[in-house]
């Protein structure tokens, strides 16, 4: 089955061998060092190393972000003009606990910017997890509920699903290091416990169609302030990209970030 068909039917797919084996150790060391420097353990999620707007601080993944093996399925779902909405270093430290069931922004009903449930059966956002470490059941390969992306709501909405409990249909998404897990952002998923003594290193990269408004993710934006005030809810933060960092990105990757430049006035 093609990646696009698998995404449409099950809400997830894994593309293997996107990052060459020979590069993985250096990329992993660089991501861990930048995460220690710029973020560290997420105060909201125990045992998770976390840095939002990671591209600003670390460009180790940049050469791979426009790989056609990833972009073809992303564009096949979202349409031909996409942008990168989030880059978030996500390191599941040894022994991290299980997380809570959710769908991602903009379907997570706890975020200030969310599509109100029941939402239409329309893919609007793609979440990718770049496996710098292997993802396995032992080290916390993301827990997912296959095909849950077709539901009009998710456990962050008021649907009586215990966000902390095991789900009868859950599986761990797995793959060798260098793979990319692609999710329809509506799919129900959760952080899995890392039961090994090594960190599970990944970067979460999200892709949006050109028309999806991401401005409320920008720290200090007027839109963010307004949305948080109007809803009384919190929001993810993705710091902007300085122009010198943008200019150092590969030519095929720049169009994915042009909307997030720190010196844009529009
Ligand atoms: O790290 C994982 O496996 C899951 C991360 C996650 O749930 C998220 O970024 O929304």
XYZ file of C-alpha atoms and ligand atoms in Angstrom:
276
model
C 0.000 0.000 0.000
C 1.343 3.497 -0.788
C 2.160 5.894 2.057
C -0.708 8.153 0.969
C -3.235 5.288 1.010
C -1.921 4.102 4.379
C -2.226 7.648 5.789
C -5.763 7.987 4.499
C -6.835 4.591 5.803
C -4.946 4.245 9.089
C -3.822 7.797 9.850
C -0.124 6.890 10.014
C 2.765 5.534 7.975
C 6.519 5.050 8.418
C 9.055 6.045 5.743
C 12.351 4.261 6.373
C 15.948 5.252 5.533
C 15.387 8.991 5.196
C 18.486 9.888 7.234
C 21.602 7.875 6.338
C 22.988 5.616 9.095
C 26.381 7.284 8.794
C 24.898 10.632 9.967
C 22.748 9.473 12.871
C 25.286 9.493 15.716
C 26.416 13.053 14.960
C 22.829 14.291 14.533
C 21.769 12.649 17.778
C 24.656 14.189 19.750
C 23.929 17.603 18.266
C 20.188 17.433 19.077
C 20.847 16.317 22.643
C 23.392 19.101 23.198
C 21.041 21.786 21.778
C 18.148 20.472 23.854
C 20.229 20.675 27.038
C 21.300 24.189 26.109
C 17.990 25.696 24.991
C 15.253 23.787 26.749
C 15.888 20.781 28.899
C 13.157 18.810 30.583
C 9.645 19.984 29.711
C 8.106 21.340 32.949
C 4.647 20.171 31.727
C 5.697 16.637 30.711
C 7.913 14.814 33.166
C 10.845 12.973 31.583
C 10.670 14.689 28.185
C 13.444 16.893 26.806
C 11.696 19.584 24.790
C 12.610 22.644 22.697
C 10.009 24.472 20.589
C 11.064 26.313 17.428
C 14.085 24.009 17.309
C 15.174 25.020 13.779
C 16.218 28.370 15.201
C 18.811 26.654 17.382
C 19.816 23.566 15.435
C 19.783 22.859 11.694
C 21.056 19.274 11.757
C 17.828 17.973 10.190
C 17.513 20.736 7.586
C 19.076 18.777 4.701
C 16.348 16.130 4.989
C 13.155 18.142 5.565
C 12.289 18.491 1.883
C 13.066 14.845 1.024
C 10.472 13.835 -1.570
C 9.865 10.541 0.255
C 8.381 12.622 3.094
C 7.018 15.618 1.184
C 5.170 13.525 -1.427
C 2.859 11.900 1.130
C 2.529 15.174 3.080
C 1.508 17.057 -0.067
C -0.624 14.144 -1.194
C -2.741 14.692 1.933
C -2.556 18.488 2.399
C -2.200 19.739 -1.171
C 0.795 21.000 -3.129
C 1.733 24.131 -1.127
C 2.771 23.355 2.453
C 4.750 25.100 5.188
C 6.469 23.860 8.337
C 4.483 24.923 11.389
C 6.460 23.326 14.255
C 9.960 21.962 14.797
C 10.221 20.557 18.315
C 13.084 18.537 19.762
C 11.462 15.713 21.739
C 13.665 13.435 23.796
C 11.985 10.730 25.824
C 14.460 10.352 28.656
C 15.145 6.928 30.142
C 12.230 5.959 32.389
C 9.782 8.673 31.243
C 6.179 7.827 32.152
C 3.286 7.257 29.766
C 1.673 10.505 28.541
C -1.948 11.349 27.853
C -4.091 10.583 24.789
C -4.539 13.576 22.519
C -4.719 14.724 18.921
C -2.292 17.426 17.869
C -2.790 21.101 17.209
C -5.156 22.366 15.848
C -7.412 19.492 16.970
C -6.275 19.427 20.615
C -9.256 21.023 22.347
C -7.032 22.356 25.157
C -5.130 24.748 22.896
C -6.211 28.345 22.337
C -6.063 27.758 18.571
C -8.261 24.719 18.005
C -10.840 23.573 15.496
C -13.930 23.105 17.584
C -15.159 19.485 17.882
C -17.043 17.901 16.260
C -14.665 18.816 13.430
C -15.189 17.913 9.771
C -13.523 14.819 8.311
C -10.731 16.819 6.696
C -6.951 16.471 7.104
C -5.584 19.907 8.002
C -2.207 19.214 9.557
C 0.471 16.525 9.457
C 2.730 15.557 12.362
C 6.029 13.826 11.617
C 8.358 12.274 14.169
C 11.927 12.006 12.928
C 13.402 8.928 14.534
C 16.983 9.786 15.408
C 16.898 6.744 17.689
C 15.135 3.538 16.722
C 11.475 3.592 17.879
C 10.496 0.337 19.607
C 7.916 -0.869 22.111
C 10.684 -0.882 24.745
C 12.034 2.644 24.261
C 8.718 4.440 23.773
C 7.743 4.291 20.103
C 4.735 6.643 19.981
C 1.453 5.054 21.104
C -1.252 5.429 18.465
C -4.818 4.255 17.922
C -4.916 3.303 14.226
C -7.754 4.872 12.203
C -8.830 7.169 15.053
C -8.080 10.134 12.735
C -11.533 9.730 11.186
C -13.253 10.484 14.525
C -14.748 14.001 14.870
C -13.191 14.448 18.335
C -10.357 13.109 20.483
C -9.670 12.465 24.170
C -8.886 16.147 24.854
C -12.544 16.820 24.094
C -15.294 15.842 26.431
C -15.861 12.300 25.100
C -15.406 10.208 28.234
C -12.088 8.613 27.188
C -9.644 8.340 30.083
C -6.573 10.133 28.769
C -4.283 8.170 31.085
C -5.640 4.657 30.482
C -4.501 1.995 28.018
C -6.664 1.870 24.890
C -7.739 -1.587 23.640
C -6.578 -0.804 20.082
C -3.305 0.954 20.886
C -0.038 0.031 19.198
C 3.496 1.419 19.357
C 4.662 3.065 16.128
C 8.066 1.528 15.465
C 10.882 1.865 12.949
C 14.643 1.859 12.598
C 16.647 5.014 13.351
C 16.597 7.309 10.327
C 12.876 6.689 9.653
C 10.078 9.251 9.686
C 6.720 8.486 11.300
C 4.015 10.473 9.493
C 0.711 11.025 11.302
C -2.521 12.731 10.357
C -2.496 15.214 13.284
C -6.013 14.092 14.203
C -4.873 10.585 15.165
C -5.176 9.755 18.856
C -1.657 9.339 20.204
C 0.361 9.497 23.399
C 3.910 9.480 24.671
C 4.897 5.912 25.534
C 7.082 5.001 28.505
C 10.758 4.553 27.713
C 11.659 1.369 29.579
C 15.313 1.343 28.458
C 18.263 3.155 29.991
C 18.901 5.251 26.868
C 17.125 8.416 25.660
C 14.770 8.084 22.667
C 15.823 11.028 20.518
C 13.439 12.560 17.993
C 12.385 15.839 16.437
C 8.692 16.486 15.820
C 8.141 18.438 12.601
C 4.650 19.484 11.590
C 3.488 20.505 8.140
C 0.492 22.723 7.412
C -1.262 23.648 4.177
C -0.680 27.261 3.065
C -4.139 28.312 4.254
C -3.904 27.197 7.883
C -3.399 30.165 10.219
C -0.385 29.449 12.452
C 0.241 32.978 13.743
C -0.945 32.238 17.260
C 2.067 29.920 17.655
C 4.426 32.888 17.252
C 5.549 34.234 20.664
C 4.522 37.869 21.144
C 2.156 37.912 18.141
C -0.985 39.927 18.464
C -2.980 36.918 17.246
C -1.601 34.776 20.059
C -2.513 37.319 22.702
C -6.019 37.724 21.303
C -6.669 33.979 20.993
C -5.401 33.204 24.489
C -7.442 36.006 25.980
C -10.619 35.084 24.101
C -10.449 31.378 24.931
C -8.717 31.516 28.323
C -6.578 28.621 27.029
C -2.826 28.182 26.611
C -0.958 27.688 23.357
C 2.226 26.100 22.019
C 5.097 28.448 21.224
C 7.357 28.259 18.174
C 10.017 31.001 18.178
C 10.647 32.582 14.766
C 13.597 31.974 12.460
C 16.360 34.622 12.207
C 17.148 35.594 8.593
C 20.769 34.407 8.763
C 19.582 30.940 9.813
C 16.990 30.943 7.022
C 19.606 31.932 4.448
C 21.802 28.995 5.500
C 19.007 26.474 4.839
C 19.040 24.364 1.670
C 17.215 26.059 -1.217
C 14.512 23.408 -1.289
C 13.837 23.872 2.451
C 13.655 27.681 2.530
C 10.118 27.831 1.045
C 8.890 25.721 3.967
C 10.077 28.350 6.475
C 9.598 31.662 4.623
C 6.442 32.427 6.623
C 8.309 32.163 9.966
C 11.072 34.729 9.477
C 11.600 36.947 12.519
C 11.803 40.122 10.399
C 8.580 39.655 8.434
C 6.250 42.561 8.938
C 3.167 41.100 7.289
O 7.196 11.598 21.496
C 6.220 10.930 21.183
O 6.292 9.729 20.948
C 4.855 11.576 21.100
C 4.949 13.072 21.042
C 3.603 13.701 21.007
O 2.624 13.180 21.450
C 3.449 15.022 20.416
O 4.474 15.660 20.094
O 2.306 15.461 20.240
